[in-house]
Amino acid sequence: MKEIILCKYGEIVLKGLNRGTFESELMKNVRRRLKPLGNFSLKSAQSTLYVEPLDDEIDMDEVFDRLKKVYGITKLSRAVGVEKNVKSIFGAAYERFGDILKVSKSFKVAAKRSDKSFYLTSPELAAQIGGMILEKLPHLKVDLFEPDVTIVCEIRAEGAYIHDIAEDGAGGIPVGTSGQGLLLLSGGIDSPVAGCMLAKRGVIISAIHFEAPPYTSERALMKVEKLAAKMSEYCGRISFYTVPFTRIQEEIKNNCPEEYFTLIMRRLMMEIAQRVAEKNGIEALITGESLGQVASQTMAAMVTTDAVCRMPVFRPCIGLDKREIIDISYKLGTYEISIEPYEDCCTVFTPRHPKTKPVLSDVEKAQAMYDFEPLIAEAVENTRVKNIKSY
Ligand code: ATP
Ligand code: MG
């Protein structure tokens, strides 16, 4: 019995003239994600993508799991293929739905016939299969409007397909349809969530991480790479930039007033990130900040960091509670990695009394006590890049 997977598009359907671009990005993403698993035929018809394995030994559970992580797909169902005769179709339908029908009150059979040469019309096929089910399970009622169980039978050129119950996909729009963003990725819970939220809206994600060895360890960096690899199950391949940040942090500590340490550090991170972005044709920055979560994430603090930014800064977690962010990270599978212990450069020189209502001119004055420009240029120059993907 051959199995195929049907993927329903979500918002792509609303895209009018741009629809072609959205569909072809989605196809490209699906093809890339499934390539390591074997050969497939992909066909698009009626807002549905049909994924059909061409090799015998393909692990369809793995295919289904991967497709559930592709943005742009709202619903997925598996369908088994059988021979095009009523006996086989009933057999497959009963095998798949028998257990649930036994504990249900009503059902309907929905038949679709794209192969018009089949010897029954769709209503005839539905009636016959429905009749055979009622014979086996006479407690059931047929309800065409609000059935407990719907069994979909589809007659196509190459065979008949019985559809499984549809599951939720990742939703959103395909990665590659909304430009490129550079995610400031720490080892925490919030930033991976922020990156995936924008990938869900079609943004190609690159990541930049600031390390401060020997204050931060090699293990901490490996943890962040592991997070990026997990994210790539959703975002696709990620260009991962690592910035050596130790000198800058030491000079902040040696030259600037303590209460401004974090704010100056964040302004320098933004400056370096946007230079790396500009060099690589990336159009926006993304952070995992959430309003009021810590001293550096008050509105006044963000005003002082945004003051150095020449490109849009997206903060998709801004209005989410920690609990809500955790729920998303749990679903993405990043949570388990994020809670592993690690040191972040942010916490290396944390001020005892950070300013929560900083005034921009005061921060600028504090930062001007040292000429950071040569160190910024050096950090950008020494930034390393590697590709990260999980498949
Ligand atoms: P997260 O859980 O994402 O670490 P957080 O609540 O710990 O967030 P902060 O440590 O204040 O918040 O950092 C705020 C944001 O700054 C992070 O979401 C991330 O986008 C960025 N950031 C923090 N540290 C780093 C780092 N070492 N490298 C890159 N970006 C960082
Ligand atoms: Mg953090």
PDB file of N, CA, C and O in Angstrom, residues 120-145:
ATOM      1  N   LEU A 120     -17.607   4.162 -10.740  1.00  0.00           N
ATOM      2  CA  LEU A 120     -18.670   4.752  -9.906  1.00  0.00           C
ATOM      3  C   LEU A 120     -18.499   6.263  -9.852  1.00  0.00           C
ATOM      4  O   LEU A 120     -17.366   6.755  -9.875  1.00  0.00           O
ATOM      5  N   THR A 121     -19.604   7.002  -9.740  1.00  0.00           N
ATOM      6  CA  THR A 121     -19.488   8.444  -9.516  1.00  0.00           C
ATOM      7  C   THR A 121     -19.137   8.644  -8.048  1.00  0.00           C
ATOM      8  O   THR A 121     -19.252   7.711  -7.231  1.00  0.00           O
ATOM      9  N   SER A 122     -18.772   9.870  -7.693  1.00  0.00           N
ATOM     10  CA  SER A 122     -18.408  10.128  -6.292  1.00  0.00           C
ATOM     11  C   SER A 122     -19.563   9.807  -5.345  1.00  0.00           C
ATOM     12  O   SER A 122     -19.352   9.108  -4.340  1.00  0.00           O
ATOM     13  N   PRO A 123     -20.800  10.301  -5.606  1.00  0.00           N
ATOM     14  CA  PRO A 123     -21.901   9.972  -4.688  1.00  0.00           C
ATOM     15  C   PRO A 123     -22.158   8.464  -4.602  1.00  0.00           C
ATOM     16  O   PRO A 123     -22.437   7.936  -3.513  1.00  0.00           O
ATOM     17  N   GLU A 124     -22.019   7.763  -5.728  1.00  0.00           N
ATOM     18  CA  GLU A 124     -22.227   6.300  -5.699  1.00  0.00           C
ATOM     19  C   GLU A 124     -21.182   5.612  -4.832  1.00  0.00           C
ATOM     20  O   GLU A 124     -21.497   4.714  -4.028  1.00  0.00           O
ATOM     21  N   LEU A 125     -19.943   6.040  -4.993  1.00  0.00           N
ATOM     22  CA  LEU A 125     -18.867   5.432  -4.197  1.00  0.00           C
ATOM     23  C   LEU A 125     -19.094   5.699  -2.707  1.00  0.00           C
ATOM     24  O   LEU A 125     -19.004   4.796  -1.877  1.00  0.00           O
ATOM     25  N   ALA A 126     -19.430   6.960  -2.380  1.00  0.00           N
ATOM     26  CA  ALA A 126     -19.674   7.315  -0.980  1.00  0.00           C
ATOM     27  C   ALA A 126     -20.809   6.469  -0.416  1.00  0.00           C
ATOM     28  O   ALA A 126     -20.715   5.942   0.708  1.00  0.00           O
ATOM     29  N   ALA A 127     -21.858   6.305  -1.199  1.00  0.00           N
ATOM     30  CA  ALA A 127     -23.023   5.543  -0.724  1.00  0.00           C
ATOM     31  C   ALA A 127     -22.647   4.081  -0.485  1.00  0.00           C
ATOM     32  O   ALA A 127     -23.014   3.478   0.525  1.00  0.00           O
ATOM     33  N   GLN A 128     -21.863   3.501  -1.403  1.00  0.00           N
ATOM     34  CA  GLN A 128     -21.502   2.087  -1.256  1.00  0.00           C
ATOM     35  C   GLN A 128     -20.612   1.852  -0.038  1.00  0.00           C
ATOM     36  O   GLN A 128     -20.839   0.940   0.747  1.00  0.00           O
ATOM     37  N   ILE A 129     -19.595   2.684   0.115  1.00  0.00           N
ATOM     38  CA  ILE A 129     -18.678   2.513   1.261  1.00  0.00           C
ATOM     39  C   ILE A 129     -19.442   2.764   2.559  1.00  0.00           C
ATOM     40  O   ILE A 129     -19.323   2.018   3.539  1.00  0.00           O
ATOM     41  N   GLY A 130     -20.270   3.822   2.550  1.00  0.00           N
ATOM     42  CA  GLY A 130     -21.088   4.140   3.735  1.00  0.00           C
ATOM     43  C   GLY A 130     -21.980   2.956   4.097  1.00  0.00           C
ATOM     44  O   GLY A 130     -22.084   2.586   5.278  1.00  0.00           O
ATOM     45  N   GLY A 131     -22.594   2.355   3.088  1.00  0.00           N
ATOM     46  CA  GLY A 131     -23.486   1.211   3.318  1.00  0.00           C
ATOM     47  C   GLY A 131     -22.734   0.040   3.944  1.00  0.00           C
ATOM     48  O   GLY A 131     -23.212  -0.602   4.881  1.00  0.00           O
ATOM     49  N   MET A 132     -21.535  -0.220   3.443  1.00  0.00           N
ATOM     50  CA  MET A 132     -20.747  -1.345   3.976  1.00  0.00           C
ATOM     51  C   MET A 132     -20.349  -1.083   5.429  1.00  0.00           C
ATOM     52  O   MET A 132     -20.307  -2.011   6.255  1.00  0.00           O
ATOM     53  N   ILE A 133     -20.068   0.169   5.752  1.00  0.00           N
ATOM     54  CA  ILE A 133     -19.704   0.495   7.139  1.00  0.00           C
ATOM     55  C   ILE A 133     -20.918   0.309   8.045  1.00  0.00           C
ATOM     56  O   ILE A 133     -20.820  -0.260   9.141  1.00  0.00           O
ATOM     57  N   LEU A 134     -22.082   0.769   7.579  1.00  0.00           N
ATOM     58  CA  LEU A 134     -23.305   0.629   8.389  1.00  0.00           C
ATOM     59  C   LEU A 134     -23.652  -0.839   8.648  1.00  0.00           C
ATOM     60  O   LEU A 134     -24.142  -1.201   9.716  1.00  0.00           O
ATOM     61  N   GLU A 135     -23.370  -1.681   7.648  1.00  0.00           N
ATOM     62  CA  GLU A 135     -23.627  -3.105   7.823  1.00  0.00           C
ATOM     63  C   GLU A 135     -22.803  -3.679   8.979  1.00  0.00           C
ATOM     64  O   GLU A 135     -23.270  -4.465   9.784  1.00  0.00           O
ATOM     65  N   LYS A 136     -21.528  -3.239   9.045  1.00  0.00           N
ATOM     66  CA  LYS A 136     -20.641  -3.722  10.099  1.00  0.00           C
ATOM     67  C   LYS A 136     -20.944  -3.085  11.443  1.00  0.00           C
ATOM     68  O   LYS A 136     -20.821  -3.731  12.489  1.00  0.00           O
ATOM     69  N   LEU A 137     -21.285  -1.799  11.402  1.00  0.00           N
ATOM     70  CA  LEU A 137     -21.478  -1.049  12.647  1.00  0.00           C
ATOM     71  C   LEU A 137     -22.848  -0.376  12.619  1.00  0.00           C
ATOM     72  O   LEU A 137     -22.948   0.838  12.389  1.00  0.00           O
ATOM     73  N   PRO A 138     -23.903  -1.132  12.865  1.00  0.00           N
ATOM     74  CA  PRO A 138     -25.259  -0.596  12.692  1.00  0.00           C
ATOM     75  C   PRO A 138     -25.649   0.496  13.693  1.00  0.00           C
ATOM     76  O   PRO A 138     -26.653   1.169  13.477  1.00  0.00           O
ATOM     77  N   HIS A 139     -24.845   0.672  14.755  1.00  0.00           N
ATOM     78  CA  HIS A 139     -25.206   1.742  15.710  1.00  0.00           C
ATOM     79  C   HIS A 139     -24.964   3.133  15.118  1.00  0.00           C
ATOM     80  O   HIS A 139     -25.447   4.126  15.637  1.00  0.00           O
ATOM     81  N   LEU A 140     -24.194   3.219  14.037  1.00  0.00           N
ATOM     82  CA  LEU A 140     -23.820   4.528  13.481  1.00  0.00           C
ATOM     83  C   LEU A 140     -24.951   5.168  12.686  1.00  0.00           C
ATOM     84  O   LEU A 140     -25.800   4.477  12.131  1.00  0.00           O
ATOM     85  N   LYS A 141     -24.926   6.502  12.657  1.00  0.00           N
ATOM     86  CA  LYS A 141     -25.842   7.238  11.779  1.00  0.00           C
ATOM     87  C   LYS A 141     -24.997   8.006  10.771  1.00  0.00           C
ATOM     88  O   LYS A 141     -23.892   8.448  11.078  1.00  0.00           O
ATOM     89  N   VAL A 142     -25.545   8.165   9.574  1.00  0.00           N
ATOM     90  CA  VAL A 142     -24.867   9.016   8.597  1.00  0.00           C
ATOM     91  C   VAL A 142     -25.289  10.459   8.874  1.00  0.00           C
ATOM     92  O   VAL A 142     -26.460  10.744   9.033  1.00  0.00           O
ATOM     93  N   ASP A 143     -24.318  11.325   9.010  1.00  0.00           N
ATOM     94  CA  ASP A 143     -24.625  12.743   9.224  1.00  0.00           C
ATOM     95  C   ASP A 143     -23.749  13.538   8.255  1.00  0.00           C
ATOM     96  O   ASP A 143     -22.530  13.583   8.403  1.00  0.00           O
ATOM     97  N   LEU A 144     -24.374  14.141   7.261  1.00  0.00           N
ATOM     98  CA  LEU A 144     -23.581  14.815   6.224  1.00  0.00           C
ATOM     99  C   LEU A 144     -23.095  16.188   6.668  1.00  0.00           C
ATOM    100  O   LEU A 144     -22.225  16.774   6.049  1.00  0.00           O
ATOM    101  N   PHE A 145     -23.682  16.728   7.743  1.00  0.00           N
ATOM    102  CA  PHE A 145     -23.355  18.106   8.111  1.00  0.00           C
ATOM    103  C   PHE A 145     -22.406  18.207   9.301  1.00  0.00           C
ATOM    104  O   PHE A 145     -21.449  18.969   9.260  1.00  0.00           O
TER     105      PHE A 145
END
